[in-house]
Short mmCIF file of C-alpha atoms in Angstrom, two decimals:
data_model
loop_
_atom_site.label_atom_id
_atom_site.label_comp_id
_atom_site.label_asym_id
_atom_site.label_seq_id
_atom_site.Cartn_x
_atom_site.Cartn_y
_atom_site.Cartn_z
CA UNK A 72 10.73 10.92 -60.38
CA UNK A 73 13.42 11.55 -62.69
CA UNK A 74 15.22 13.21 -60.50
CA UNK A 75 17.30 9.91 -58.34
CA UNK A 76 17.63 8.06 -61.78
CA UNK A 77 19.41 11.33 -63.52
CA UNK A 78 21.57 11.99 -61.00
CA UNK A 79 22.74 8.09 -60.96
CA UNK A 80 23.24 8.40 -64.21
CA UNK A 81 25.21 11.18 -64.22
CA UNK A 82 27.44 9.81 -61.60
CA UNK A 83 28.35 6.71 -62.89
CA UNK A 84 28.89 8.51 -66.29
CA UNK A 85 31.30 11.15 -64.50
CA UNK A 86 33.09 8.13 -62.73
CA UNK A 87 33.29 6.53 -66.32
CA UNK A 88 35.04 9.44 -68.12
CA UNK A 89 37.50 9.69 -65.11
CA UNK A 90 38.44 6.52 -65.31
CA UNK A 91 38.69 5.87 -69.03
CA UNK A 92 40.87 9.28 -69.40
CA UNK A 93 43.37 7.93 -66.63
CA UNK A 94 43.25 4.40 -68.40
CA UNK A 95 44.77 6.37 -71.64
CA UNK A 96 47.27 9.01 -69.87
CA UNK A 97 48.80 5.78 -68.02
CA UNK A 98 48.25 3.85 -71.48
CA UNK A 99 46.31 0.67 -70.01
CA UNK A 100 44.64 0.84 -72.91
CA UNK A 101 45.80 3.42 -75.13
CA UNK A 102 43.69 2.85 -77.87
CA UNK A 103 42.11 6.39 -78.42
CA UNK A 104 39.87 5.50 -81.42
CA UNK A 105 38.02 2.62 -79.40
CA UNK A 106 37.08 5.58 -76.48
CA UNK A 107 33.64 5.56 -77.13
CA UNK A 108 33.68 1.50 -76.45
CA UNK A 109 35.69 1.75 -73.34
CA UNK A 110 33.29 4.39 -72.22
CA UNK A 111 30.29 2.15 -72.58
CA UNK A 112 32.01 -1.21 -70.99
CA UNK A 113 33.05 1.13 -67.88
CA UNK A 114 29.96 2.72 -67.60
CA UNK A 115 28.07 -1.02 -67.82
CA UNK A 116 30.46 -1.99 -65.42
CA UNK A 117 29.57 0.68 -62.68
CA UNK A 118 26.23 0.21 -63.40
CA UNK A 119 26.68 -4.08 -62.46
CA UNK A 120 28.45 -2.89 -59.15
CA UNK A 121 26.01 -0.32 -58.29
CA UNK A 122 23.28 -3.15 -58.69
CA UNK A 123 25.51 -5.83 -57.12
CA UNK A 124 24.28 -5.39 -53.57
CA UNK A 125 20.89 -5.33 -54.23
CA UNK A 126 21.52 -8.83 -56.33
CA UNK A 127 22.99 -10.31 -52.99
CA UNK A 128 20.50 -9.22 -50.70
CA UNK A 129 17.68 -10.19 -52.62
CA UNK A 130 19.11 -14.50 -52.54
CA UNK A 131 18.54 -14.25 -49.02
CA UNK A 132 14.72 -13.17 -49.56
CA UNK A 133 12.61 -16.18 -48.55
CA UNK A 134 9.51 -15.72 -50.82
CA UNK A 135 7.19 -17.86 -48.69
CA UNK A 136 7.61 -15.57 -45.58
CA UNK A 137 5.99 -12.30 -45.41
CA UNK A 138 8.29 -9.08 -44.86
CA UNK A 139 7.87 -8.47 -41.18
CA UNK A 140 9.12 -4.67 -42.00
CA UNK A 141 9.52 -2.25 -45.47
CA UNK A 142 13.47 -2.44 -46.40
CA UNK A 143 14.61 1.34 -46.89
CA UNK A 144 17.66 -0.73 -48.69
CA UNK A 145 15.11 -1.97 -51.26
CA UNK A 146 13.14 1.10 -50.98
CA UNK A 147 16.55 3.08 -52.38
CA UNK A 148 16.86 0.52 -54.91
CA UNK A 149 13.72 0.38 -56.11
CA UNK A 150 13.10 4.45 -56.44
CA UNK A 151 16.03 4.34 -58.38
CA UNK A 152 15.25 1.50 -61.02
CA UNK A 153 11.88 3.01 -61.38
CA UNK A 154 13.35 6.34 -62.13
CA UNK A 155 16.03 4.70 -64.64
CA UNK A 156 13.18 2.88 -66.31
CA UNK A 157 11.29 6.42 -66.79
CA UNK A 158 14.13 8.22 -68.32
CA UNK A 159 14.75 4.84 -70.41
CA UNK A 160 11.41 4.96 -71.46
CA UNK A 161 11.27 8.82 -72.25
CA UNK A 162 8.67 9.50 -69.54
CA UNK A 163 7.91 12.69 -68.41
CA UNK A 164 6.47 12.00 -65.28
CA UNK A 165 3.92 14.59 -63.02
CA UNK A 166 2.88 14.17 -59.95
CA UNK A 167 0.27 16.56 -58.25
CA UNK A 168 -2.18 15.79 -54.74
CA UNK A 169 0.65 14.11 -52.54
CA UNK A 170 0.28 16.72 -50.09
CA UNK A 171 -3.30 15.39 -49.64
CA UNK A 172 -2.17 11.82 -47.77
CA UNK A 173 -3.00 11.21 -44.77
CA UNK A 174 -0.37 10.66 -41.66
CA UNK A 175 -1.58 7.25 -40.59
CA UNK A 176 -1.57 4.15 -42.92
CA UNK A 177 -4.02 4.38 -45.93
CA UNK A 178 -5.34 1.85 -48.17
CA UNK A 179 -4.48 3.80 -52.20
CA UNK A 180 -7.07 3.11 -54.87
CA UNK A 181 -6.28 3.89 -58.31
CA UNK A 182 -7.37 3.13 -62.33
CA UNK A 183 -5.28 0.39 -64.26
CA UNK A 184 -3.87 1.45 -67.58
CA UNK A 185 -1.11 0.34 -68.26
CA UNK A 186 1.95 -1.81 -67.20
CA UNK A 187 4.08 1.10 -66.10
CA UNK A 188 1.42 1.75 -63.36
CA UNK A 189 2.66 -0.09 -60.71
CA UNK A 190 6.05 0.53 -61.40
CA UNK A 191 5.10 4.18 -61.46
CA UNK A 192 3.50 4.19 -57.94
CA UNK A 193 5.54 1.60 -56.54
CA UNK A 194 8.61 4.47 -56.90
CA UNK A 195 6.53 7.46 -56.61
CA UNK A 196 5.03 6.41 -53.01
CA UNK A 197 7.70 4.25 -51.70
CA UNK A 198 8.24 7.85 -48.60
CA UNK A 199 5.20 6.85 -47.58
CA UNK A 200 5.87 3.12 -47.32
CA UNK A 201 2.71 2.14 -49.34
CA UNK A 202 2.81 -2.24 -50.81
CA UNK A 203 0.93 -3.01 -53.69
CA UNK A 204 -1.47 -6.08 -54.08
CA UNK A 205 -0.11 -7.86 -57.21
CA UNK A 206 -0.70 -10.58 -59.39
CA UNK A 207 0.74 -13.95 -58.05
CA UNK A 208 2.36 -13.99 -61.73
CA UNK A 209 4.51 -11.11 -60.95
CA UNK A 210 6.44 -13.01 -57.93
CA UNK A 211 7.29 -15.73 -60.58
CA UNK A 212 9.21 -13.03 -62.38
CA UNK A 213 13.49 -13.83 -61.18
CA UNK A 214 14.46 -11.09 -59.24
CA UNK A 215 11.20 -8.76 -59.42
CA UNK A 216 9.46 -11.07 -57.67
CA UNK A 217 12.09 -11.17 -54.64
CA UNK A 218 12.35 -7.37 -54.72
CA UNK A 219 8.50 -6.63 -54.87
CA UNK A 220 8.43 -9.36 -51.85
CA UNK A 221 10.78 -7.37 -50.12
CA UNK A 222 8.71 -4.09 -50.37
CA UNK A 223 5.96 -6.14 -48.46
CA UNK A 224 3.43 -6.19 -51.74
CA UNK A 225 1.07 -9.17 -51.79
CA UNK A 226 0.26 -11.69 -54.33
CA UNK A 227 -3.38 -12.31 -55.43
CA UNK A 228 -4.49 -15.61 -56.69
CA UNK A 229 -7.44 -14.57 -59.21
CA UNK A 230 -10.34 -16.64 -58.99
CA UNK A 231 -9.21 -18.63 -55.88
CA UNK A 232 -11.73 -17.37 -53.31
CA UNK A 233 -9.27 -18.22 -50.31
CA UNK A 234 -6.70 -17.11 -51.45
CA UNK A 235 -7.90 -13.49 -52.09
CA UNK A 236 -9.69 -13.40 -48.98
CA UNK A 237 -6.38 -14.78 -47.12
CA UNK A 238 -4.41 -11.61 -49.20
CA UNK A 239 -7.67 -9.39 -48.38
CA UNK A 240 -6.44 -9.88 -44.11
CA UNK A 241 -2.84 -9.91 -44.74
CA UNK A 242 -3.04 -6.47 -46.39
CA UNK A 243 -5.67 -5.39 -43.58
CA UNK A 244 -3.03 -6.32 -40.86
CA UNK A 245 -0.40 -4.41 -42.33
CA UNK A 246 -2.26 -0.99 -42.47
CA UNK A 247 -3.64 -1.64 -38.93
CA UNK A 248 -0.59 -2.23 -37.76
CA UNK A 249 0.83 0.46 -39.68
CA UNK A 250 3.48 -1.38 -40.69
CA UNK A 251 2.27 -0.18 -44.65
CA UNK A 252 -0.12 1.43 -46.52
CA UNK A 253 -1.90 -0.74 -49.66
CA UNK A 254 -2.48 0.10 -52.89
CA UNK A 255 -4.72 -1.88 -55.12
CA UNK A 256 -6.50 -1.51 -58.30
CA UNK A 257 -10.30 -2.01 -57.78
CA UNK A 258 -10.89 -2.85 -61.30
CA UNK A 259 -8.98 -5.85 -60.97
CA UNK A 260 -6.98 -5.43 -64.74
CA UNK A 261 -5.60 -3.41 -66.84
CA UNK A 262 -8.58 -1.59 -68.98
CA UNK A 263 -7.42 -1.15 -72.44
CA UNK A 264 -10.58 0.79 -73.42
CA UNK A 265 -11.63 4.54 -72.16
CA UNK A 266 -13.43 4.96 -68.75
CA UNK A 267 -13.34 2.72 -65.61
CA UNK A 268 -14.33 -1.45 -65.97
CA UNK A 269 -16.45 -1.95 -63.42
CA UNK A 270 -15.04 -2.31 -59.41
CA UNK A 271 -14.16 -4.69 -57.35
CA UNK A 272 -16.06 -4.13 -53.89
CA UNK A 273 -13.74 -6.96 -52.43
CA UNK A 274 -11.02 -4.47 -52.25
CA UNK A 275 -12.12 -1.84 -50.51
CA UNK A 276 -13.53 -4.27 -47.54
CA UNK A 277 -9.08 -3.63 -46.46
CA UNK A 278 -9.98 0.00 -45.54
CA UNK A 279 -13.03 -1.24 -43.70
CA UNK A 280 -11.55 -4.02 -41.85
CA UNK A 281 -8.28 -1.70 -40.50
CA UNK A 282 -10.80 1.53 -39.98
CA UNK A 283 -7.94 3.51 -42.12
CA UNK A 284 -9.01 5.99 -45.04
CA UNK A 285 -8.68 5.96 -49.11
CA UNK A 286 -6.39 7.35 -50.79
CA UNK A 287 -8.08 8.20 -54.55
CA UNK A 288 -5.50 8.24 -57.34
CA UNK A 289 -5.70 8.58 -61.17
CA UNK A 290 -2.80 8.52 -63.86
CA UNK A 291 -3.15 9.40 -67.09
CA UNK A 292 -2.02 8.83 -70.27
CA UNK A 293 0.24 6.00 -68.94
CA UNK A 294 -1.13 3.51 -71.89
CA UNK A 295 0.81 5.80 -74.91
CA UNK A 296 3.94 5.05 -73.29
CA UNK A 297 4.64 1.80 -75.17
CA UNK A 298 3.03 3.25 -78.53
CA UNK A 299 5.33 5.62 -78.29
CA UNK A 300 8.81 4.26 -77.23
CA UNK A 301 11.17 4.84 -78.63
CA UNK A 302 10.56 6.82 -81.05
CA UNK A 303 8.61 10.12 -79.27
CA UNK A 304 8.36 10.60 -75.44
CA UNK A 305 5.37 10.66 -73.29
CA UNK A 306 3.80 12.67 -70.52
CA UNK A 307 2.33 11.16 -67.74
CA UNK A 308 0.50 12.58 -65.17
CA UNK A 309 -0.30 10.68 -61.58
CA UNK A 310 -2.84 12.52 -59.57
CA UNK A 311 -4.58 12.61 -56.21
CA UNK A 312 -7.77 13.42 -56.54
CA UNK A 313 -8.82 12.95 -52.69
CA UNK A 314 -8.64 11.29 -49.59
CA UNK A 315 -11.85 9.61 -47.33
CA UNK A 316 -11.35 10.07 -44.17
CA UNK A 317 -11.59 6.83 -42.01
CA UNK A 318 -15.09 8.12 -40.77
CA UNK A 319 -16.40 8.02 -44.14
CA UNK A 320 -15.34 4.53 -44.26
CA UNK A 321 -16.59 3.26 -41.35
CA UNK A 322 -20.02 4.84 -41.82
CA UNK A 323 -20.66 3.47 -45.32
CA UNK A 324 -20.63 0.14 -46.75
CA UNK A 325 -18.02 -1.27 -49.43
CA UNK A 326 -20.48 -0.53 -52.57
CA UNK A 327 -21.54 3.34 -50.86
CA UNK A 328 -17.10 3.38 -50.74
CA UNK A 329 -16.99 2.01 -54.41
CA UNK A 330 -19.78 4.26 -56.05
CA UNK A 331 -18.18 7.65 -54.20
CA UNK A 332 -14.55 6.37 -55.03
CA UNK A 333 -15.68 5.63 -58.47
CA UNK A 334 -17.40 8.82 -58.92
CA UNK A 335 -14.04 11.02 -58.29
CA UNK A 336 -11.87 8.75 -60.56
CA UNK A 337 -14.50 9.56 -63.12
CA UNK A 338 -14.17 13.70 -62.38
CA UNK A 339 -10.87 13.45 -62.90
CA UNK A 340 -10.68 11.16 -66.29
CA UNK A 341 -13.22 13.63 -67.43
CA UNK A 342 -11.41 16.71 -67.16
CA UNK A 343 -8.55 17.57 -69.67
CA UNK A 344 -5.50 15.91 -70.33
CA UNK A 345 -3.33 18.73 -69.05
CA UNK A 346 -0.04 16.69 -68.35
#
């Protein structure tokens, strides 16, 4: 995931140096001594027009209409912040299992650590089209909230039973119409302490309703990122552990689906940190 971000980087740094040097040789600004500050302002500069478009197009995202399609626009975008954000952050970021998705539209289930999860899999899996169920307090966020709207996620109203059983259908009609694949975090929070807090059947009731299978990812070591910035990096390691097949789902009930999906999240927490 570092790779899009780098590469950006390196661009708009190449693109700075050019035109800084030419900036001297036709003396525009032929201060030599103040090169290092004329790098930075350029570079800043690229970096505001690079981001520019995406700025526009997300004032004309209506927030109270659902995404009818996935925007590969904001799908380029938002690989590409995530990936800034992980070199920013001084994450070394593996990813193992992806070959194990399914073609069709999946619902993804995964443990909550940290912050940096979402944004993690929001960039990792964007290929494969996959909308996260978020917080409504996330869509209050300026801009975030218009760009994770235009990826199709959904907001959850905790505690509101009609509201989460209103997201629970949304979510179901976009992986039967395979419009997007879900991800969601059946424990409902980030768990600050070691293991798995205990499921949320509720969520798993999307794979049974659109007949698709689960997608069973872990991540570790996602929760020493921000005791370590900035001082020391931090490996991270996203994992698929497995996939059920839709005739596992449809042939087992929401807590059978919980206990098996909980049982292979556990497997994989258990086995050593090799990231």
């Amino acid at each position: 995931m570092r790779g899009p971000g780098a590469r950006l980087l390196g661009i708009l740094a190449g693109m700075s140096v050019a035109i800084v040097t030419v900036m001297n040789v036709l003396h525009i600004w032929p201060y030599w001594f103040l090169i290092p500050v004329e790098l930075l302002l350029c570079f800043l500069g690229l970096l505001v027009c690079w981001a520019l478009p995406c700025l526009v197009g997300l004032c004309f995202i209506d927030k109270n209409k659902p995404m009818e399609r996935h925007s590969r626009f904001f799908s380029y975008y938002a690989r590409q912040i995530v990936s800034l954000m992980l070199i920013i952050l001084r994450v070394q970021l593996r990813v193992s299992g992806i070959e194990k998705l399914p073609q069709e539209r999946f619902l993804l289930v995964g443990n909550h650590r940290s912050f940096l999860d979402p944004v993690v899999e929001i960039g990792v899996f964007q290929k494969q089209r996959v909308s996260f169920v978020a917080k409504q307090e996330l869509f209050e966020i300026p801009v975030v909230g218009r760009l994770i709207h235009s990826l199709q996620c959904l907001s959850l109203h905790r505690g509101a039973i009609k509201e989460e059983l209103k997201t629970i259908l949304q979510a179901t009609k976009l992986v039967k119409d395979q419009s997007a694949s879900i991800g969601i975090y059946p424990e409902g929070t980030r768990n600050s302490k070691p293991g798995l807090l205990p499921f949320k059947n509720g969520a798993f009731r999307i794979a049974e309703k659109a007949k698709a299978p689960i997608a069973v990812a872990v991540i570790h070591n996602s929760d020493q990122v921000k005791r370590n910035f900035p001082f020391r990096g931090t490996k991270v390691r996203l994992e698929l552990v497995g996939v059920l097949d839709k005739e596992f789902v449809q042939t087992h009930n929401s807590t059978q689906i919980s206990e098996k999906v909980r049982s292979m999240m556990e497997q994989s927490l258990l086995q050593p940190a090799t990231v």
